[in-house]
Short mmCIF file of C-alpha atoms and ligand atoms in Angstrom, two decimals:
data_model
loop_
_atom_site.label_atom_id
_atom_site.label_comp_id
_atom_site.label_asym_id
_atom_site.label_seq_id
_atom_site.Cartn_x
_atom_site.Cartn_y
_atom_site.Cartn_z
CA MET A 1 -5.95 10.54 -92.41
CA PRO A 2 -9.14 12.51 -92.89
CA ARG A 3 -9.33 15.12 -95.64
CA PRO A 4 -10.07 18.66 -94.57
CA THR A 5 -13.54 20.17 -94.80
CA PRO A 6 -13.50 22.90 -97.52
CA SER A 7 -13.83 26.47 -96.60
CA GLN A 8 -16.91 28.46 -97.89
CA THR A 9 -17.36 32.22 -97.88
CA VAL A 10 -18.70 33.94 -94.79
CA GLY A 11 -21.36 35.44 -97.08
CA PRO A 12 -23.11 38.71 -96.54
CA PHE A 13 -25.33 37.86 -93.54
CA TYR A 14 -22.92 36.93 -90.71
CA GLY A 15 -23.43 40.32 -89.16
CA TYR A 16 -26.20 39.31 -86.68
CA ALA A 17 -24.31 36.12 -85.75
CA LEU A 18 -20.55 36.44 -85.42
CA PRO A 19 -19.72 40.03 -84.16
CA PHE A 20 -20.33 40.58 -80.50
CA PRO A 21 -20.34 43.72 -78.26
CA GLY A 22 -16.85 44.72 -77.38
CA GLY A 23 -15.41 42.29 -79.83
CA GLY A 24 -12.56 44.71 -80.61
CA GLU A 25 -12.03 45.78 -77.00
CA VAL A 26 -9.47 43.20 -75.88
CA VAL A 27 -8.63 45.61 -73.06
CA PRO A 28 -11.15 48.03 -71.51
CA ALA A 29 -11.32 51.60 -72.88
CA GLY A 30 -9.13 53.82 -70.76
CA HIS A 31 -6.61 51.06 -69.89
CA PRO A 32 -3.35 52.99 -69.45
CA GLU A 33 -1.42 50.59 -71.72
CA ALA A 34 -4.12 50.17 -74.34
CA LEU A 35 -2.96 50.30 -77.91
CA THR A 36 -5.30 51.09 -80.74
CA VAL A 37 -4.78 49.15 -83.95
CA HIS A 38 -7.08 50.22 -86.80
CA GLY A 39 -7.35 50.43 -90.55
CA TYR A 40 -9.32 49.84 -93.68
CA VAL A 41 -9.99 46.76 -95.75
CA TYR A 42 -9.82 47.57 -99.52
CA ASP A 43 -10.71 45.50 -102.59
CA GLY A 44 -8.76 45.32 -105.92
CA GLY A 45 -10.51 48.49 -107.19
CA GLY A 46 -9.38 50.46 -104.15
CA ALA A 47 -12.94 50.50 -102.74
CA PRO A 48 -13.43 49.93 -99.03
CA VAL A 49 -14.97 46.54 -98.15
CA PRO A 50 -17.87 47.21 -95.78
CA ASP A 51 -18.66 43.56 -95.09
CA ALA A 52 -15.36 42.06 -94.01
CA LEU A 53 -14.75 40.49 -90.69
CA VAL A 54 -11.35 40.89 -89.06
CA GLU A 55 -10.06 38.66 -86.25
CA THR A 56 -6.84 39.14 -84.43
CA TRP A 57 -4.91 36.79 -82.16
CA GLN A 58 -1.67 37.59 -80.34
CA ALA A 59 0.66 36.57 -77.54
CA ALA A 60 -0.06 38.22 -74.19
CA PRO A 61 2.38 40.90 -72.98
CA ASP A 62 4.03 38.29 -70.76
CA GLY A 63 4.63 36.11 -73.80
CA SER A 64 1.95 33.55 -73.01
CA LEU A 65 0.24 31.89 -75.96
CA ALA A 66 -2.19 29.91 -73.83
CA GLY A 67 -5.06 32.33 -74.32
CA ARG A 68 -7.92 32.79 -71.88
CA PRO A 69 -11.68 32.11 -72.27
CA GLY A 70 -14.14 34.96 -71.91
CA SER A 71 -14.00 36.90 -75.11
CA LEU A 72 -17.72 36.44 -75.70
CA ARG A 73 -18.76 36.27 -72.04
CA ARG A 74 -22.46 35.72 -71.74
CA ASP A 75 -25.25 36.23 -69.24
CA PRO A 76 -26.78 32.80 -68.47
CA VAL A 77 -29.97 34.47 -67.31
CA THR A 78 -30.81 36.71 -70.25
CA GLY A 79 -28.71 34.98 -72.81
CA GLY A 80 -27.17 38.39 -73.72
CA PHE A 81 -23.55 39.54 -73.76
CA LEU A 82 -21.87 40.69 -70.57
CA GLY A 83 -18.65 41.92 -72.15
CA ARG A 84 -15.19 40.70 -71.13
CA ASN A 85 -14.44 40.69 -67.46
CA GLY A 86 -11.68 43.29 -67.89
CA LEU A 87 -9.10 41.13 -66.05
CA ASP A 88 -8.31 38.15 -68.26
CA PHE A 89 -6.37 38.89 -71.42
CA THR A 90 -8.02 36.62 -74.00
CA GLY A 91 -5.70 37.66 -76.89
CA PHE A 92 -8.66 37.49 -79.33
CA ALA A 93 -10.56 40.22 -81.12
CA ARG A 94 -13.30 40.05 -83.72
CA VAL A 95 -14.68 43.07 -85.53
CA ALA A 96 -16.83 43.65 -88.57
CA THR A 97 -15.71 46.51 -90.80
CA ASP A 98 -18.08 49.47 -90.81
CA ALA A 99 -19.80 51.08 -93.88
CA ASP A 100 -16.52 52.72 -94.59
CA GLY A 101 -14.50 49.48 -94.54
CA HIS A 102 -12.87 50.47 -91.24
CA TRP A 103 -12.04 48.36 -88.25
CA THR A 104 -10.51 49.09 -84.80
CA VAL A 105 -9.03 46.84 -82.13
CA ARG A 106 -7.89 48.01 -78.72
CA THR A 107 -5.37 45.67 -77.13
CA LEU A 108 -2.01 45.38 -75.24
CA GLU A 109 1.27 45.47 -76.98
CA PRO A 110 2.45 42.08 -78.00
CA PRO A 111 5.81 40.83 -76.59
CA SER A 112 9.02 41.67 -78.48
CA GLY A 113 9.58 38.00 -79.46
CA ARG A 114 6.24 37.97 -81.40
CA PRO A 115 5.65 41.68 -82.00
CA TYR A 116 2.60 41.26 -84.23
CA LEU A 117 -1.13 40.68 -84.26
CA ALA A 118 -2.00 37.55 -86.20
CA VAL A 119 -4.91 38.75 -88.49
CA CYS A 120 -7.53 36.60 -90.19
CA VAL A 121 -9.80 38.28 -92.72
CA PHE A 122 -13.18 36.96 -93.90
CA ALA A 123 -15.50 38.69 -96.42
CA ARG A 124 -18.40 38.18 -98.72
CA GLY A 125 -16.79 37.20 -101.95
CA LEU A 126 -13.75 35.68 -100.29
CA SER A 127 -14.15 31.91 -100.55
CA HIS A 128 -11.40 31.09 -98.14
CA HIS A 129 -10.22 33.43 -95.30
CA LEU A 130 -6.77 35.03 -95.53
CA PHE A 131 -4.08 35.29 -92.79
CA THR A 132 -1.67 38.21 -92.45
CA ARG A 133 0.20 39.85 -89.71
CA ALA A 134 0.26 43.44 -88.38
CA TYR A 135 3.72 44.02 -87.03
CA LEU A 136 3.69 46.85 -84.42
CA GLY A 137 6.95 48.67 -83.83
CA ALA A 138 10.39 47.52 -85.06
CA PRO A 139 10.62 43.70 -85.42
CA ALA A 140 13.80 41.79 -84.70
CA SER A 141 16.06 41.58 -87.77
CA SER A 142 15.94 37.85 -87.26
CA ASP A 143 12.20 37.66 -87.91
CA ALA A 144 11.96 34.75 -90.37
CA LEU A 145 8.95 36.04 -92.27
CA LEU A 146 10.02 39.67 -92.71
CA SER A 147 13.56 38.81 -93.63
CA ALA A 148 12.34 36.54 -96.36
CA LEU A 149 10.34 39.25 -98.07
CA PRO A 150 11.55 41.99 -100.46
CA GLU A 151 11.29 45.48 -99.10
CA GLU A 152 8.15 46.61 -100.99
CA ARG A 153 6.27 43.52 -99.88
CA ARG A 154 7.49 43.67 -96.26
CA THR A 155 6.06 47.16 -95.78
CA THR A 156 2.55 45.77 -96.27
CA LEU A 157 2.91 43.92 -92.90
CA MET A 158 4.26 46.89 -90.90
CA ALA A 159 1.68 48.92 -89.05
CA ARG A 160 2.28 52.66 -89.24
CA GLN A 161 2.55 54.42 -85.97
CA GLU A 162 0.21 57.41 -86.06
CA SER A 163 0.68 58.58 -82.50
CA GLU A 164 2.14 57.16 -79.25
CA ARG A 165 -0.54 54.49 -78.83
CA VAL A 166 -2.24 54.39 -82.23
CA HIS A 167 -1.20 52.06 -85.10
CA ARG A 168 -2.63 51.98 -88.60
CA PHE A 169 -2.83 48.75 -90.57
CA ASP A 170 -4.67 48.69 -93.86
CA ILE A 171 -5.46 45.40 -95.55
CA ARG A 172 -5.52 45.41 -99.40
CA LEU A 173 -7.04 42.23 -100.74
CA GLN A 174 -5.77 42.78 -104.25
CA GLY A 175 -3.82 45.28 -106.37
CA GLU A 176 -0.57 47.11 -106.54
CA LYS A 177 0.08 47.31 -102.83
CA GLU A 178 -1.59 43.94 -102.13
CA THR A 179 -1.03 42.86 -98.53
CA VAL A 180 1.18 39.84 -97.99
CA PHE A 181 -1.00 36.88 -97.07
CA LEU A 182 0.33 33.87 -95.45
CA ASP A 183 -0.17 30.13 -96.14
CA PHE A 184 -0.15 27.93 -93.01
CA THR A 185 -2.43 25.23 -94.36
CA THR A 186 -0.76 23.52 -97.35
CA SER A 187 2.69 23.11 -95.84
CA HIS A 188 3.96 20.34 -93.69
CA THR A 189 6.05 20.41 -90.54
CA SER A 190 9.02 19.03 -92.34
CA ASP A 191 8.78 21.88 -94.94
CA THR A 192 10.36 25.00 -93.55
CA SER A 193 12.19 25.62 -96.68
CA GLY A 194 9.53 27.83 -98.10
CA LEU A 195 9.95 30.40 -95.40
CA ARG A 196 13.56 30.04 -94.36
CA HIS A 197 15.27 29.61 -97.72
CA GLY A 198 12.55 30.57 -100.21
CA SER A 199 12.48 33.40 -102.65
CA GLY A 200 9.79 35.06 -100.67
CA ARG A 201 7.92 35.84 -103.84
CA MET B 1 -1.03 10.02 -104.94
CA ALA B 2 -3.86 8.42 -106.68
CA GLY B 3 -7.53 9.07 -106.31
CA GLY B 4 -7.31 12.84 -106.21
CA ALA B 5 -5.86 12.82 -102.67
CA ASP B 6 -3.67 15.76 -103.71
CA ARG B 7 -6.41 17.86 -105.12
CA PRO B 8 -7.07 21.01 -103.21
CA ALA B 9 -9.72 20.80 -100.64
CA HIS B 10 -10.39 24.49 -100.46
CA PRO B 11 -12.01 26.65 -103.12
CA GLY B 12 -9.78 28.86 -105.23
CA ARG B 13 -10.24 32.45 -104.20
CA ASP B 14 -10.36 33.51 -107.78
CA PHE B 15 -13.48 31.60 -108.86
CA ALA B 16 -14.97 34.04 -111.33
CA PRO B 17 -18.49 32.61 -111.56
CA TYR B 18 -18.82 33.83 -107.94
CA ARG B 19 -18.91 37.41 -109.00
CA SER B 20 -18.00 39.15 -105.75
CA SER B 21 -14.75 37.19 -105.66
CA VAL B 22 -13.30 39.01 -108.62
CA LEU B 23 -12.01 42.02 -106.78
CA ARG B 24 -11.64 40.41 -103.47
CA HIS B 25 -8.90 37.82 -103.92
CA PRO B 26 -5.14 38.27 -103.83
CA LYS B 27 -3.35 37.91 -107.16
CA ARG B 28 0.07 37.18 -105.67
CA PRO B 29 0.81 33.75 -104.30
CA LEU B 30 0.46 33.41 -100.55
CA VAL B 31 3.78 33.27 -98.69
CA PRO B 32 4.27 29.71 -97.35
CA MET B 33 5.01 29.65 -93.55
CA GLY B 34 6.15 26.10 -93.60
CA GLY B 35 6.35 24.67 -90.07
CA ASP B 36 7.73 27.79 -88.41
CA PRO B 37 7.60 26.62 -84.75
CA ASP B 38 7.73 30.17 -83.45
CA ALA B 39 4.47 31.34 -85.14
CA ALA B 40 1.87 32.70 -82.78
CA GLU B 41 -0.67 31.25 -85.16
CA LEU B 42 0.22 27.70 -83.97
CA TYR B 43 -1.72 28.73 -80.87
CA GLY B 44 -5.07 30.23 -80.79
CA PRO B 45 -7.94 31.73 -78.85
CA VAL B 46 -9.72 29.53 -76.32
CA PHE B 47 -13.30 29.57 -75.17
CA GLY B 48 -15.06 28.27 -72.13
CA VAL B 49 -18.22 27.96 -70.25
CA THR B 50 -18.50 31.68 -69.77
CA ASP B 51 -18.66 32.14 -73.55
CA VAL B 52 -21.83 30.18 -74.30
CA THR B 53 -25.13 29.64 -72.49
CA GLU B 54 -27.29 26.49 -72.35
CA LEU B 55 -29.86 28.17 -74.62
CA ASP B 56 -27.38 28.76 -77.47
CA ALA B 57 -27.40 25.24 -78.96
CA ASP B 58 -31.19 25.06 -79.36
CA LEU B 59 -32.27 27.52 -82.02
CA THR B 60 -35.92 26.58 -81.62
CA ARG B 61 -36.18 27.78 -77.96
CA GLN B 62 -34.78 31.26 -78.24
CA HIS B 63 -38.22 32.84 -78.38
CA GLN B 64 -41.65 32.44 -76.78
CA GLY B 65 -43.15 30.26 -79.47
CA GLU B 66 -42.12 27.43 -81.78
CA PRO B 67 -40.47 28.37 -85.07
CA LEU B 68 -42.09 27.33 -88.35
CA GLY B 69 -40.40 24.59 -90.34
CA GLU B 70 -39.05 21.15 -90.19
CA ARG B 71 -37.31 20.60 -86.85
CA ILE B 72 -33.87 19.00 -87.19
CA THR B 73 -30.88 18.08 -85.07
CA VAL B 74 -27.46 18.52 -86.64
CA THR B 75 -24.55 16.73 -84.90
CA GLY B 76 -21.09 15.52 -85.63
CA ARG B 77 -17.52 15.64 -84.56
CA VAL B 78 -14.77 18.29 -85.10
CA LEU B 79 -11.46 16.59 -85.89
CA ASP B 80 -8.00 17.71 -86.79
CA ARG B 81 -6.00 16.45 -89.78
CA ALA B 82 -4.73 13.49 -87.69
CA GLY B 83 -8.34 12.49 -86.86
CA ARG B 84 -7.99 13.55 -83.22
CA PRO B 85 -11.02 15.30 -81.67
CA VAL B 86 -10.99 19.04 -81.27
CA ARG B 87 -12.09 19.37 -77.69
CA HIS B 88 -13.82 22.26 -75.95
CA GLN B 89 -13.65 24.60 -78.85
CA LEU B 90 -16.28 27.07 -80.08
CA VAL B 91 -18.68 26.14 -82.86
CA GLU B 92 -20.98 28.95 -84.11
CA ILE B 93 -23.79 28.62 -86.72
CA TRP B 94 -26.18 30.90 -88.46
CA GLN B 95 -28.79 30.26 -90.99
CA ALA B 96 -31.96 31.47 -92.80
CA ASN B 97 -35.37 30.52 -91.43
CA ALA B 98 -37.57 27.82 -93.03
CA SER B 99 -38.72 30.27 -95.66
CA GLY B 100 -35.21 31.18 -96.73
CA ARG B 101 -35.05 34.59 -94.95
CA TYR B 102 -32.28 35.77 -92.63
CA ALA B 103 -33.06 37.85 -89.63
CA HIS B 104 -30.68 40.40 -91.07
CA GLN B 105 -31.88 43.89 -92.09
CA ARG B 106 -30.17 43.67 -95.42
CA ASP B 107 -31.83 40.43 -96.44
CA GLN B 108 -34.77 41.85 -98.45
CA HIS B 109 -35.92 38.55 -99.97
CA PRO B 110 -39.71 38.82 -99.81
CA ALA B 111 -40.12 35.58 -97.77
CA PRO B 112 -41.64 35.94 -94.26
CA LEU B 113 -39.60 36.60 -91.17
CA ASP B 114 -40.37 34.20 -88.36
CA PRO B 115 -40.84 36.04 -84.99
CA HIS B 116 -39.85 32.72 -83.25
CA PHE B 117 -36.61 32.21 -85.07
CA THR B 118 -33.45 34.15 -85.21
CA GLY B 119 -31.10 31.50 -86.62
CA VAL B 120 -27.95 31.92 -84.47
CA GLY B 121 -26.38 29.19 -82.36
CA ARG B 122 -23.24 28.41 -80.44
CA CYS B 123 -21.74 25.55 -78.49
CA LEU B 124 -18.40 24.12 -77.26
CA THR B 125 -17.37 20.70 -78.49
CA ASP B 126 -17.25 18.00 -75.82
CA ASP B 127 -14.53 15.56 -74.81
CA GLN B 128 -14.91 13.71 -78.08
CA GLY B 129 -15.10 16.78 -80.13
CA ARG B 130 -18.82 16.53 -80.69
CA TYR B 131 -21.22 19.36 -81.25
CA LEU B 132 -25.00 19.29 -81.46
CA PHE B 133 -27.60 21.84 -82.51
CA THR B 134 -31.40 21.70 -82.59
CA THR B 135 -32.86 23.98 -85.28
CA VAL B 136 -35.16 23.99 -88.25
CA LYS B 137 -34.19 23.17 -91.78
CA PRO B 138 -33.40 26.43 -93.53
CA GLY B 139 -35.06 27.33 -96.86
CA ALA B 140 -33.31 28.01 -100.17
CA TYR B 141 -33.13 31.64 -101.11
CA PRO B 142 -32.42 33.79 -104.18
CA TRP B 143 -29.41 36.08 -104.60
CA ARG B 144 -28.20 38.37 -107.34
CA ASN B 145 -25.01 36.69 -108.51
CA HIS B 146 -26.67 35.95 -111.91
CA LEU B 147 -30.13 35.66 -113.30
CA ASN B 148 -32.21 33.19 -111.35
CA ALA B 149 -29.56 32.43 -108.87
CA TRP B 150 -30.64 30.41 -105.80
CA ARG B 151 -28.59 29.14 -102.86
CA PRO B 152 -29.23 25.63 -101.84
CA ALA B 153 -30.34 25.19 -98.25
CA HIS B 154 -27.31 25.54 -95.99
CA ILE B 155 -26.20 26.29 -92.44
CA HIS B 156 -23.10 28.56 -91.98
CA PHE B 157 -20.51 27.19 -89.55
CA SER B 158 -17.58 28.87 -87.88
CA LEU B 159 -15.03 26.80 -86.01
CA PHE B 160 -11.77 27.14 -84.02
CA GLY B 161 -9.09 24.58 -83.39
CA THR B 162 -6.28 24.68 -80.93
CA ALA B 163 -4.23 26.69 -83.45
CA PHE B 164 -5.40 29.88 -85.13
CA THR B 165 -4.22 28.28 -88.43
CA GLN B 166 -7.07 25.79 -88.10
CA ARG B 167 -9.78 28.51 -88.18
CA LEU B 168 -12.58 27.49 -90.55
CA VAL B 169 -15.70 29.21 -91.79
CA THR B 170 -17.78 27.00 -94.04
CA GLN B 171 -21.33 25.93 -94.98
CA MET B 172 -23.18 22.66 -94.43
CA TYR B 173 -25.60 21.43 -97.14
CA PHE B 174 -28.45 18.89 -97.17
CA PRO B 175 -28.24 15.72 -99.07
CA GLY B 176 -29.85 15.46 -102.49
CA ASP B 177 -30.42 19.17 -103.10
CA PRO B 178 -31.24 19.86 -106.74
CA LEU B 179 -29.65 23.26 -106.55
CA PHE B 180 -26.07 22.03 -106.10
CA PRO B 181 -25.12 22.19 -109.81
CA TYR B 182 -26.32 25.75 -110.04
CA ASP B 183 -24.55 27.18 -107.02
CA PRO B 184 -21.22 28.89 -107.74
CA ILE B 185 -20.38 28.97 -104.05
CA LEU B 186 -20.60 25.19 -103.62
CA GLN B 187 -19.06 24.72 -107.08
CA SER B 188 -16.11 27.00 -106.15
CA VAL B 189 -14.97 23.69 -104.49
CA THR B 190 -13.86 22.09 -107.70
CA ASP B 191 -12.98 18.61 -106.43
CA PRO B 192 -16.19 16.53 -106.29
CA ALA B 193 -14.93 14.53 -103.33
CA ALA B 194 -14.27 17.74 -101.41
CA ARG B 195 -17.72 19.02 -102.25
CA GLU B 196 -19.19 15.81 -100.87
CA ARG B 197 -17.54 16.65 -97.58
CA LEU B 198 -19.83 19.72 -97.29
CA VAL B 199 -22.97 17.69 -97.47
CA ALA B 200 -24.48 16.26 -94.25
CA ALA B 201 -25.92 12.70 -94.11
CA TYR B 202 -29.46 12.06 -93.05
CA ASP B 203 -29.11 9.61 -90.15
CA HIS B 204 -32.30 7.81 -89.09
CA GLU B 205 -30.56 6.77 -85.81
CA LEU B 206 -30.36 10.47 -84.98
CA SER B 207 -34.01 11.29 -85.71
CA ARG B 208 -36.06 11.62 -82.49
CA PRO B 209 -39.50 10.04 -82.57
CA GLU B 210 -42.22 12.63 -82.93
CA PHE B 211 -39.72 15.46 -82.59
CA SER B 212 -36.97 15.95 -85.17
CA LEU B 213 -35.02 14.64 -88.14
CA GLY B 214 -31.38 13.94 -87.63
CA TYR B 215 -28.36 14.91 -89.74
CA ARG B 216 -24.73 13.94 -89.19
CA TRP B 217 -21.90 16.22 -90.34
CA ASP B 218 -18.29 15.70 -89.31
CA ILE B 219 -15.83 18.55 -89.80
CA VAL B 220 -12.05 18.21 -90.32
CA LEU B 221 -10.01 21.32 -89.63
CA ASP B 222 -6.99 21.94 -91.82
CA GLY B 223 -3.67 23.37 -90.62
CA PRO B 224 -0.31 22.23 -89.58
CA ALA B 225 -1.24 21.94 -85.88
CA ALA B 226 -2.55 18.54 -86.89
CA THR B 227 1.11 17.46 -87.48
CA LEU B 228 2.13 18.44 -83.92
CA SER B 229 1.88 15.59 -81.47
CA GLU B 230 -0.20 16.44 -78.32
CA ALA B 231 3.01 16.02 -76.35
CA ALA B 232 4.46 18.89 -78.35
CA LEU B 233 1.62 21.24 -77.44
CA PRO B 234 1.92 23.21 -74.21
CA GLU B 235 -0.08 21.83 -71.34
CA ALA B 236 -2.35 24.79 -71.30
CA VAL B 237 -3.53 24.27 -74.80
CA VAL B 238 -4.25 20.60 -74.34
CA SER B 239 -5.97 20.71 -71.05
CA HIS B 240 -7.16 24.28 -70.50
CA ALA B 241 -10.80 23.72 -70.57
CA ALA B 242 -11.72 20.53 -68.72
CA LEU B 243 -15.37 21.31 -68.65
CA PRO B 244 -17.29 19.53 -65.94
CA GLY B 245 -20.01 17.42 -67.36
CA SER B 246 -19.63 18.73 -70.90
CA GLY B 247 -21.25 16.52 -73.47
CA GLU B 248 -22.85 14.10 -71.15
CA ASP B 249 -26.16 14.30 -72.91
CA ARG B 250 -24.88 14.09 -76.44
FE1 FE C 1 -26.37 31.98 -96.44
#
């Protein structure tokens, strides 16, 4: 079995390469069912992180996890970006934080079975990306991840509803209210004990 | 296991010699997700022919003139932990120009910009998981991590697998670079065998006569999706992007 290629930091200069126009607009502005999920990324000193890259992935409202192409739709003539076609729900967003460490994604509500955005965070200074989840609304009491966590840790995964269609989800890389980050890579399929029966440290 | 097979492949996030890591790594252990079969992260975004253009994989033809520097081709396969090809997925790269300068406003290193080189490329892997880029060899560049800090020449890579858990952002290095021992970013990977996996091989078979020097670099994505059999993956994930003609000229 081949060994994995190590991760390396995204560095400071991805900004002209990875973000793309409309990267956070999974649904068009003005879509009647659009939800806004937004927040800040903070470092261990409480300072906003202005050079983080946030990606989100989720199930479509109908529950599909198949995804669709077209997030980065391009113009084959000019080589520029066309923007998404507004019809296919790709499930994928990518946004760079602004100078204030703030990011915004506009998307559709994930289905009740998987009521969260899977979030992947990259940053200068972060050698290996971090996964977390932004739960929107009340999750099922049977949710394996949330029920394994003590209350004060669990709250770091719950987006706060600010108004009917606006949810706030801050990401704290370090510190007292450090966000719960998830490890998918070092476990094996046979090992579900960590989540199902673990202490949820 | 012998031979260091159990040593972590990935860098520790708390590698203090890389100064900006100090306040940007979690101090609590990550929560193990095990093999939770319900996780949305076992699936992931997909990309297709609408997401890349023909021009994207050749970084030397994105402007009117030829860029300065040593023209190279970089190719390899993207595999999962079981050694299976990662098909029809997005590979993105970015890099400094031959002088070690990024086309990024905040790169103020006083090396010349090249009007004929931006340094951004994309492609989809083909049926065998292969990618190929034509570009120029990037230069080393200084940074302010410590006195006289220089990054060895490198190309940044961003990759997707069939599962979001396989997401990888990394850097490819060139063989024999004398800056390796001085670079805290490369050295943040503490296992020497794992560091080796970040270094491409010069491959004379890949060099094109009177055109370019060839480098080969295979990439293995981590993540538990590698332990799922293809039969266990939903049809759409396995076959969603049967791209007509992809990879025929690779
Ligand atoms: Fe770099």
